Amino acid sequence: MVIYHLISLTLAVMIDRMIGDPPSWPHPVRWIGWLISWLDRRLNKGFFKKAKGALLLVVIVVTVFSMTCLVVWGAYQFHAIAGIAVESVMMATTIAQNDLKKAAMNVYQPLKQGDIVTARQRVSMIVGRDTESMNESGITRATVETIAENISDGITAPLFWALIGGAPLAMVYRAVNTCDSMVGYENVQYSAFGWASARLDDVLNWLPSRITGFCMLATTSSPHMTKQQVFHDLKIEAKKHPSPNSGWGEAAVALLLGVQLGGTNYYQGVKSERAVMGRPWENLQKDHIKAALTVMARSVRLFLILLWIGGGCYAITGTWL
């Protein structure tokens, strides 16, 4: 089955690159989001919010896992090719390399044309921070940070779990990640209710995020630092991020591009200070968006190669090493 998973996830990457997620097509994540919202409205009130939030997570995970298993099992019962085809399509819905690139380029293009107003509007669609008064540097930082954080979240982590457990685990990862994005906030409404979703998302992304960070460093060279310096600084810089996982991608991109990420953001007018990562060898400018996309493409290719190596070893020897 591991070989089937490898073939399926490779085809999934190809499908995502060719068509992405057309807005008019049905998408499992939208259905998952609807179910999360429905449960949120009914459970996120009164006492025992942490337990109720855990119940939401269990319901989502069990529902997604069981339904995906049923569909995949039925397809493989018909024929192996049918199973691979179904798994490929389902896995493709869990990764977002195409959409991430499109979103970033939608910000880059008006910046290239000097249209700062349009660039602000478009970056507001991919970040939660206030964008009304951003200059080119601020818009670029927001876009580069989005790319860096989502290389693992939106591409390599679902591929990692797709290798381990096929489409069912890839879909479970995406479901947990969606739970975290919808209820995993550190505020009065969700700090208790979203606790379980946020913690499980951290667990599932712990290993993929670190492998991804090292894939970035292995495939791209910094014009300002040696490979040894960059590898040494990655662990130090990654720990500055409030997330135990997002910092690995963001720190890697900052070090490779020779820029600083993090710093001051505003959310609904409220100032938020975050530690900066990287070194200010260069001032942030629009071309760093394309450079970050190049880092993404290269690191995903290496990650896919590593999955094939690991999966091949398991198929031959029965172990992952």
mmCIF file of C-alpha atoms in Angstrom:
data_model
loop_
_atom_site.group_PDB
_atom_site.id
_atom_site.type_symbol
_atom_site.label_atom_id
_atom_site.label_comp_id
_atom_site.label_asym_id
_atom_site.label_seq_id
_atom_site.Cartn_x
_atom_site.Cartn_y
_atom_site.Cartn_z
ATOM 1 C CA MET A 1 0.000 0.000 0.000
ATOM 2 C CA VAL A 2 2.907 2.398 0.601
ATOM 3 C CA ILE A 3 3.782 2.296 -3.102
ATOM 4 C CA TYR A 4 0.161 3.139 -3.922
ATOM 5 C CA HIS A 5 0.388 6.057 -1.504
ATOM 6 C CA LEU A 6 3.600 7.288 -3.143
ATOM 7 C CA ILE A 7 2.078 7.128 -6.606
ATOM 8 C CA SER A 8 -1.109 8.819 -5.381
ATOM 9 C CA LEU A 9 0.619 11.675 -3.576
ATOM 10 C CA THR A 10 2.891 12.311 -6.565
ATOM 11 C CA LEU A 11 -0.126 12.472 -8.851
ATOM 12 C CA ALA A 12 -1.811 14.734 -6.287
ATOM 13 C CA VAL A 13 1.056 17.214 -6.517
ATOM 14 C CA MET A 14 0.738 17.172 -10.297
ATOM 15 C CA ILE A 15 -3.031 17.690 -10.136
ATOM 16 C CA ASP A 16 -2.614 20.602 -7.742
ATOM 17 C CA ARG A 17 0.006 22.237 -9.962
ATOM 18 C CA MET A 18 -2.187 21.897 -13.043
ATOM 19 C CA ILE A 19 -5.589 22.975 -11.717
ATOM 20 C CA GLY A 20 -5.294 23.929 -8.035
ATOM 21 C CA ASP A 21 -8.670 24.319 -6.330
ATOM 22 C CA PRO A 22 -11.175 25.799 -8.805
ATOM 23 C CA PRO A 23 -13.654 27.904 -6.766
ATOM 24 C CA SER A 24 -16.655 26.450 -8.571
ATOM 25 C CA TRP A 25 -15.739 22.837 -7.778
ATOM 26 C CA PRO A 26 -16.956 21.056 -4.628
ATOM 27 C CA HIS A 27 -14.225 20.919 -2.028
ATOM 28 C CA PRO A 28 -14.077 18.694 1.091
ATOM 29 C CA VAL A 29 -12.491 21.468 3.187
ATOM 30 C CA ARG A 30 -15.573 23.640 2.642
ATOM 31 C CA TRP A 31 -17.765 20.816 3.931
ATOM 32 C CA ILE A 32 -15.448 20.292 6.887
ATOM 33 C CA GLY A 33 -15.559 24.031 7.586
ATOM 34 C CA TRP A 34 -19.348 23.984 7.516
ATOM 35 C CA LEU A 35 -19.461 21.127 10.043
ATOM 36 C CA ILE A 36 -16.954 22.896 12.305
ATOM 37 C CA SER A 37 -19.055 26.088 12.213
ATOM 38 C CA TRP A 38 -22.210 24.130 12.992
ATOM 39 C CA LEU A 39 -20.610 22.421 15.987
ATOM 40 C CA ASP A 40 -18.993 25.680 17.119
ATOM 41 C CA ARG A 41 -22.357 27.423 17.319
ATOM 42 C CA ARG A 42 -23.840 24.636 19.405
ATOM 43 C CA LEU A 43 -20.958 23.683 21.683
ATOM 44 C CA ASN A 44 -18.956 26.858 22.308
ATOM 45 C CA LYS A 45 -21.007 28.192 25.194
ATOM 46 C CA GLY A 46 -21.596 27.616 28.882
ATOM 47 C CA PHE A 47 -19.250 25.537 31.016
ATOM 48 C CA PHE A 48 -16.658 22.846 30.154
ATOM 49 C CA LYS A 49 -15.557 24.591 26.961
ATOM 50 C CA LYS A 50 -12.259 22.725 26.783
ATOM 51 C CA ALA A 51 -14.074 19.372 26.904
ATOM 52 C CA LYS A 52 -16.626 20.554 24.362
ATOM 53 C CA GLY A 53 -13.830 21.724 22.066
ATOM 54 C CA ALA A 54 -12.224 18.290 22.359
ATOM 55 C CA LEU A 55 -15.589 16.731 21.490
ATOM 56 C CA LEU A 56 -15.778 18.903 18.362
ATOM 57 C CA LEU A 57 -12.317 17.712 17.341
ATOM 58 C CA VAL A 58 -13.176 14.054 17.902
ATOM 59 C CA VAL A 59 -16.384 14.348 15.880
ATOM 60 C CA ILE A 60 -14.580 16.031 13.003
ATOM 61 C CA VAL A 61 -11.660 13.578 12.952
ATOM 62 C CA VAL A 62 -13.836 10.456 13.232
ATOM 63 C CA THR A 63 -16.266 11.690 10.585
ATOM 64 C CA VAL A 64 -13.572 12.680 8.093
ATOM 65 C CA PHE A 65 -11.475 9.564 8.665
ATOM 66 C CA SER A 66 -14.361 7.099 8.419
ATOM 67 C CA MET A 67 -15.905 8.690 5.327
ATOM 68 C CA THR A 68 -12.556 8.903 3.531
ATOM 69 C CA CYS A 69 -11.717 5.299 4.417
ATOM 70 C CA LEU A 70 -15.080 4.155 3.066
ATOM 71 C CA VAL A 71 -14.628 5.961 -0.256
ATOM 72 C CA VAL A 72 -11.004 4.820 -0.696
ATOM 73 C CA TRP A 73 -11.783 1.222 0.300
ATOM 74 C CA GLY A 74 -14.634 1.089 -2.201
ATOM 75 C CA ALA A 75 -12.411 2.396 -4.976
ATOM 76 C CA TYR A 76 -9.664 -0.148 -4.271
ATOM 77 C CA GLN A 77 -12.233 -2.933 -4.128
ATOM 78 C CA PHE A 78 -13.140 -2.048 -7.683
ATOM 79 C CA HIS A 79 -9.541 -1.845 -8.967
ATOM 80 C CA ALA A 80 -6.103 -0.668 -7.815
ATOM 81 C CA ILE A 81 -6.027 1.980 -10.540
ATOM 82 C CA ALA A 82 -9.402 3.286 -9.394
ATOM 83 C CA GLY A 83 -8.125 3.410 -5.829
ATOM 84 C CA ILE A 84 -5.012 5.344 -6.826
ATOM 85 C CA ALA A 85 -7.111 7.751 -8.905
ATOM 86 C CA VAL A 86 -9.530 8.428 -6.050
ATOM 87 C CA GLU A 87 -6.728 8.832 -3.523
ATOM 88 C CA SER A 88 -4.866 11.197 -5.847
ATOM 89 C CA VAL A 89 -7.857 13.492 -6.221
ATOM 90 C CA MET A 90 -8.612 13.450 -2.510
ATOM 91 C CA MET A 91 -4.962 14.128 -1.598
ATOM 92 C CA ALA A 92 -4.873 16.990 -4.094
ATOM 93 C CA THR A 93 -7.627 18.734 -2.129
ATOM 94 C CA THR A 94 -5.395 18.744 0.965
ATOM 95 C CA ILE A 95 -2.447 20.584 -0.617
ATOM 96 C CA ALA A 96 -2.370 24.186 -1.772
ATOM 97 C CA GLN A 97 0.870 24.927 -3.610
ATOM 98 C CA ASN A 98 -0.957 26.235 -6.667
ATOM 99 C CA ASP A 99 -3.291 28.489 -4.677
ATOM 100 C CA LEU A 100 -0.465 29.768 -2.490
ATOM 101 C CA LYS A 101 1.555 30.749 -5.543
ATOM 102 C CA LYS A 102 -1.447 32.420 -7.174
ATOM 103 C CA ALA A 103 -2.250 34.380 -4.010
ATOM 104 C CA ALA A 104 1.342 35.578 -3.684
ATOM 105 C CA MET A 105 1.593 36.567 -7.348
ATOM 106 C CA ASN A 106 -1.725 38.420 -7.070
ATOM 107 C CA VAL A 107 0.024 40.650 -4.543
ATOM 108 C CA TYR A 108 3.301 40.837 -6.469
ATOM 109 C CA GLN A 109 1.782 41.981 -9.770
ATOM 110 C CA PRO A 110 0.252 45.277 -8.521
ATOM 111 C CA LEU A 111 3.429 45.967 -6.526
ATOM 112 C CA LYS A 112 5.403 45.546 -9.733
ATOM 113 C CA GLN A 113 3.087 48.060 -11.415
ATOM 114 C CA GLY A 114 3.351 50.500 -8.519
ATOM 115 C CA ASP A 115 -0.311 50.016 -7.530
ATOM 116 C CA ILE A 116 0.039 49.994 -3.758
ATOM 117 C CA VAL A 117 -3.719 50.309 -3.132
ATOM 118 C CA THR A 118 -4.564 47.120 -5.029
ATOM 119 C CA ALA A 119 -1.642 45.320 -3.408
ATOM 120 C CA ARG A 120 -2.999 46.245 0.049
ATOM 121 C CA GLN A 121 -6.435 44.944 -0.870
ATOM 122 C CA ARG A 122 -5.061 41.660 -2.157
ATOM 123 C CA VAL A 123 -2.723 41.023 0.754
ATOM 124 C CA SER A 124 -5.675 41.603 3.110
ATOM 125 C CA MET A 125 -7.226 38.478 1.587
ATOM 126 C CA ILE A 126 -4.410 36.236 2.799
ATOM 127 C CA VAL A 127 -3.503 37.746 6.202
ATOM 128 C CA GLY A 128 -5.519 38.736 9.244
ATOM 129 C CA ARG A 129 -3.521 41.847 10.125
ATOM 130 C CA ASP A 130 -4.499 45.424 9.247
ATOM 131 C CA THR A 131 -3.231 46.349 5.781
ATOM 132 C CA GLU A 132 -4.723 49.803 5.102
ATOM 133 C CA SER A 133 -1.525 51.756 5.753
ATOM 134 C CA MET A 134 1.086 49.205 4.645
ATOM 135 C CA ASN A 135 3.944 50.280 2.405
ATOM 136 C CA GLU A 136 5.732 47.980 -0.084
ATOM 137 C CA SER A 137 7.984 46.563 2.618
ATOM 138 C CA GLY A 138 5.050 45.740 4.899
ATOM 139 C CA ILE A 139 3.045 44.148 2.099
ATOM 140 C CA THR A 140 6.059 42.117 1.052
ATOM 141 C CA ARG A 141 6.705 40.949 4.617
ATOM 142 C CA ALA A 142 3.102 39.849 5.065
ATOM 143 C CA THR A 143 3.177 37.923 1.785
ATOM 144 C CA VAL A 144 6.563 36.300 2.378
ATOM 145 C CA GLU A 145 5.523 35.262 5.903
ATOM 146 C CA THR A 146 2.346 33.700 4.498
ATOM 147 C CA ILE A 147 4.349 31.712 1.958
ATOM 148 C CA ALA A 148 6.916 30.600 4.535
ATOM 149 C CA GLU A 149 4.367 29.473 7.123
ATOM 150 C CA ASN A 150 2.179 27.613 4.643
ATOM 151 C CA ILE A 151 4.836 25.573 2.864
ATOM 152 C CA SER A 152 4.554 23.039 5.664
ATOM 153 C CA ASP A 153 0.943 23.689 6.695
ATOM 154 C CA GLY A 154 -0.458 23.602 3.190
ATOM 155 C CA ILE A 155 1.884 21.348 1.217
ATOM 156 C CA THR A 156 4.499 19.155 2.871
ATOM 157 C CA ALA A 157 2.633 18.161 6.048
ATOM 158 C CA PRO A 158 -0.394 16.721 4.210
ATOM 159 C CA LEU A 159 2.011 14.918 1.852
ATOM 160 C CA PHE A 160 3.858 13.481 4.867
ATOM 161 C CA TRP A 161 0.656 12.077 6.342
ATOM 162 C CA ALA A 162 -0.468 10.907 2.900
ATOM 163 C CA LEU A 163 2.622 8.677 2.789
ATOM 164 C CA ILE A 164 1.939 7.292 6.270
ATOM 165 C CA GLY A 165 -1.782 6.641 5.872
ATOM 166 C CA GLY A 166 -2.924 7.555 2.380
ATOM 167 C CA ALA A 167 -5.839 9.851 1.680
ATOM 168 C CA PRO A 168 -7.554 9.136 5.044
ATOM 169 C CA LEU A 169 -4.655 10.541 7.112
ATOM 170 C CA ALA A 170 -4.066 13.393 4.650
ATOM 171 C CA MET A 171 -7.717 14.364 5.039
ATOM 172 C CA VAL A 172 -7.515 14.025 8.831
ATOM 173 C CA TYR A 173 -4.504 16.339 8.848
ATOM 174 C CA ARG A 174 -6.376 18.891 6.733
ATOM 175 C CA ALA A 175 -9.433 18.581 8.994
ATOM 176 C CA VAL A 176 -7.358 19.202 12.142
ATOM 177 C CA ASN A 177 -5.590 22.105 10.455
ATOM 178 C CA THR A 178 -8.969 23.576 9.509
ATOM 179 C CA CYS A 179 -10.198 23.170 13.082
ATOM 180 C CA ASP A 180 -7.122 25.039 14.299
ATOM 181 C CA SER A 181 -7.616 27.850 11.774
ATOM 182 C CA MET A 182 -11.270 28.264 12.747
ATOM 183 C CA VAL A 183 -11.304 27.767 16.524
ATOM 184 C CA GLY A 184 -7.657 27.653 17.628
ATOM 185 C CA TYR A 185 -7.416 31.307 18.648
ATOM 186 C CA GLU A 186 -5.889 32.678 21.832
ATOM 187 C CA ASN A 187 -8.800 34.893 22.817
ATOM 188 C CA VAL A 188 -11.705 34.882 25.263
ATOM 189 C CA GLN A 189 -14.049 33.062 22.920
ATOM 190 C CA TYR A 190 -11.704 30.287 21.788
ATOM 191 C CA SER A 191 -8.729 29.925 24.139
ATOM 192 C CA ALA A 192 -10.384 27.002 25.965
ATOM 193 C CA PHE A 193 -12.703 25.748 23.232
ATOM 194 C CA GLY A 194 -9.968 25.611 20.597
ATOM 195 C CA TRP A 195 -7.242 24.250 22.871
ATOM 196 C CA ALA A 196 -7.475 20.634 21.689
ATOM 197 C CA SER A 197 -7.518 21.616 18.001
ATOM 198 C CA ALA A 198 -4.482 23.857 18.371
ATOM 199 C CA ARG A 199 -2.482 21.267 20.314
ATOM 200 C CA LEU A 200 -3.228 18.392 17.922
ATOM 201 C CA ASP A 201 -2.338 20.591 14.949
ATOM 202 C CA ASP A 202 1.004 21.327 16.639
ATOM 203 C CA VAL A 203 1.634 17.605 17.129
ATOM 204 C CA LEU A 204 0.781 16.651 13.547
ATOM 205 C CA ASN A 205 2.960 19.383 12.070
ATOM 206 C CA TRP A 206 5.930 18.986 14.429
ATOM 207 C CA LEU A 207 8.049 16.641 12.293
ATOM 208 C CA PRO A 208 6.972 17.830 8.795
ATOM 209 C CA SER A 209 7.748 21.468 9.656
ATOM 210 C CA ARG A 210 11.298 20.634 10.726
ATOM 211 C CA ILE A 211 11.990 18.410 7.720
ATOM 212 C CA THR A 212 10.626 21.180 5.497
ATOM 213 C CA GLY A 213 12.881 23.782 7.086
ATOM 214 C CA PHE A 214 15.943 21.677 6.380
ATOM 215 C CA CYS A 215 14.726 20.989 2.818
ATOM 216 C CA MET A 216 14.623 24.742 2.271
ATOM 217 C CA LEU A 217 18.197 25.153 3.459
ATOM 218 C CA ALA A 218 19.409 22.148 1.477
ATOM 219 C CA THR A 219 17.987 23.380 -1.847
ATOM 220 C CA THR A 220 18.684 27.127 -1.674
ATOM 221 C CA SER A 221 21.860 29.032 -0.848
ATOM 222 C CA SER A 222 22.053 32.338 0.979
ATOM 223 C CA PRO A 223 24.074 35.100 -0.754
ATOM 224 C CA HIS A 224 25.087 36.420 2.671
ATOM 225 C CA MET A 225 25.830 33.335 4.800
ATOM 226 C CA THR A 226 27.480 29.944 4.407
ATOM 227 C CA LYS A 227 25.427 26.752 4.560
ATOM 228 C CA GLN A 228 26.944 25.970 7.940
ATOM 229 C CA GLN A 229 25.959 29.388 9.339
ATOM 230 C CA VAL A 230 22.423 29.113 8.030
ATOM 231 C CA PHE A 231 21.914 25.625 9.461
ATOM 232 C CA HIS A 232 23.323 26.786 12.800
ATOM 233 C CA ASP A 233 21.054 29.845 12.938
ATOM 234 C CA LEU A 234 17.873 28.046 11.873
ATOM 235 C CA LYS A 235 17.267 26.355 15.226
ATOM 236 C CA ILE A 236 17.946 29.591 17.103
ATOM 237 C CA GLU A 237 15.744 31.769 14.905
ATOM 238 C CA ALA A 238 12.862 29.273 14.690
ATOM 239 C CA LYS A 239 12.420 29.309 18.463
ATOM 240 C CA LYS A 240 11.590 33.023 18.371
ATOM 241 C CA HIS A 241 8.246 32.357 16.682
ATOM 242 C CA PRO A 242 5.214 31.977 18.991
ATOM 243 C CA SER A 243 4.248 28.793 17.124
ATOM 244 C CA PRO A 244 6.371 25.696 17.797
ATOM 245 C CA ASN A 245 6.234 24.823 14.090
ATOM 246 C CA SER A 246 5.657 27.890 11.896
ATOM 247 C CA GLY A 247 8.990 29.377 12.925
ATOM 248 C CA TRP A 248 10.941 26.713 11.053
ATOM 249 C CA GLY A 249 9.636 27.763 7.654
ATOM 250 C CA GLU A 250 9.641 31.465 8.421
ATOM 251 C CA ALA A 251 13.143 31.460 9.902
ATOM 252 C CA ALA A 252 14.490 29.427 6.981
ATOM 253 C CA VAL A 253 13.063 31.837 4.414
ATOM 254 C CA ALA A 254 14.309 34.878 6.352
ATOM 255 C CA LEU A 255 17.844 33.488 6.556
ATOM 256 C CA LEU A 256 17.942 32.430 2.918
ATOM 257 C CA LEU A 257 16.627 35.743 1.587
ATOM 258 C CA GLY A 258 18.799 37.795 3.929
ATOM 259 C CA VAL A 259 15.844 39.694 5.400
ATOM 260 C CA GLN A 260 14.090 40.073 8.719
ATOM 261 C CA LEU A 261 10.564 38.753 9.228
ATOM 262 C CA GLY A 262 8.286 39.289 12.191
ATOM 263 C CA GLY A 263 8.075 42.558 14.091
ATOM 264 C CA THR A 264 5.115 44.896 14.558
ATOM 265 C CA ASN A 265 1.638 44.083 13.252
ATOM 266 C CA TYR A 266 -1.766 45.629 13.914
ATOM 267 C CA TYR A 267 -4.951 43.629 14.314
ATOM 268 C CA GLN A 268 -8.158 45.700 14.292
ATOM 269 C CA GLY A 269 -6.096 48.656 15.426
ATOM 270 C CA VAL A 270 -4.407 46.786 18.274
ATOM 271 C CA LYS A 271 -0.613 46.714 18.151
ATOM 272 C CA SER A 272 1.067 43.311 18.298
ATOM 273 C CA GLU A 273 4.815 42.864 18.725
ATOM 274 C CA ARG A 274 6.521 39.674 17.592
ATOM 275 C CA ALA A 275 10.185 38.797 17.708
ATOM 276 C CA VAL A 276 12.057 39.357 14.463
ATOM 277 C CA MET A 277 13.777 36.468 12.719
ATOM 278 C CA GLY A 278 16.677 36.568 10.310
ATOM 279 C CA ARG A 279 19.275 39.228 9.652
ATOM 280 C CA PRO A 280 18.671 42.540 7.832
ATOM 281 C CA TRP A 281 21.181 42.062 5.029
ATOM 282 C CA GLU A 282 18.565 43.389 2.599
ATOM 283 C CA ASN A 283 15.490 45.607 2.839
ATOM 284 C CA LEU A 284 12.257 43.829 2.029
ATOM 285 C CA GLN A 285 11.047 44.560 -1.493
ATOM 286 C CA LYS A 286 8.610 43.020 -3.945
ATOM 287 C CA ASP A 287 11.126 40.684 -5.610
ATOM 288 C CA HIS A 288 11.509 38.824 -2.326
ATOM 289 C CA ILE A 289 7.998 37.439 -2.939
ATOM 290 C CA LYS A 290 9.202 35.633 -6.057
ATOM 291 C CA ALA A 291 12.345 34.526 -4.247
ATOM 292 C CA ALA A 292 10.209 32.982 -1.477
ATOM 293 C CA LEU A 293 8.142 31.139 -4.097
ATOM 294 C CA THR A 294 11.371 29.740 -5.558
ATOM 295 C CA VAL A 295 12.360 28.460 -2.112
ATOM 296 C CA MET A 296 8.926 26.853 -1.833
ATOM 297 C CA ALA A 297 9.149 25.063 -5.189
ATOM 298 C CA ARG A 298 12.632 23.709 -4.550
ATOM 299 C CA SER A 299 11.923 22.528 -1.016
ATOM 300 C CA VAL A 300 8.715 20.748 -2.053
ATOM 301 C CA ARG A 301 10.607 18.879 -4.778
ATOM 302 C CA LEU A 302 13.220 17.680 -2.288
ATOM 303 C CA PHE A 303 10.542 16.772 0.254
ATOM 304 C CA LEU A 304 8.830 14.641 -2.392
ATOM 305 C CA ILE A 305 12.129 12.909 -3.168
ATOM 306 C CA LEU A 306 12.636 12.176 0.542
ATOM 307 C CA LEU A 307 9.144 10.679 0.730
ATOM 308 C CA TRP A 308 10.002 8.361 -2.140
ATOM 309 C CA ILE A 309 13.259 7.352 -0.459
ATOM 310 C CA GLY A 310 11.550 6.733 2.874
ATOM 311 C CA GLY A 311 8.578 4.962 1.299
ATOM 312 C CA GLY A 312 10.837 2.848 -0.905
ATOM 313 C CA CYS A 313 12.905 1.752 2.084
ATOM 314 C CA TYR A 314 9.753 0.799 3.956
ATOM 315 C CA ALA A 315 8.388 -1.174 1.001
ATOM 316 C CA ILE A 316 11.663 -3.119 0.645
ATOM 317 C CA THR A 317 12.814 -3.558 4.259
ATOM 318 C CA GLY A 318 9.721 -2.933 6.357
ATOM 319 C CA THR A 319 11.341 0.012 8.145
ATOM 320 C CA TRP A 320 11.426 3.730 7.397
ATOM 321 C CA LEU A 321 15.215 3.986 7.718
#
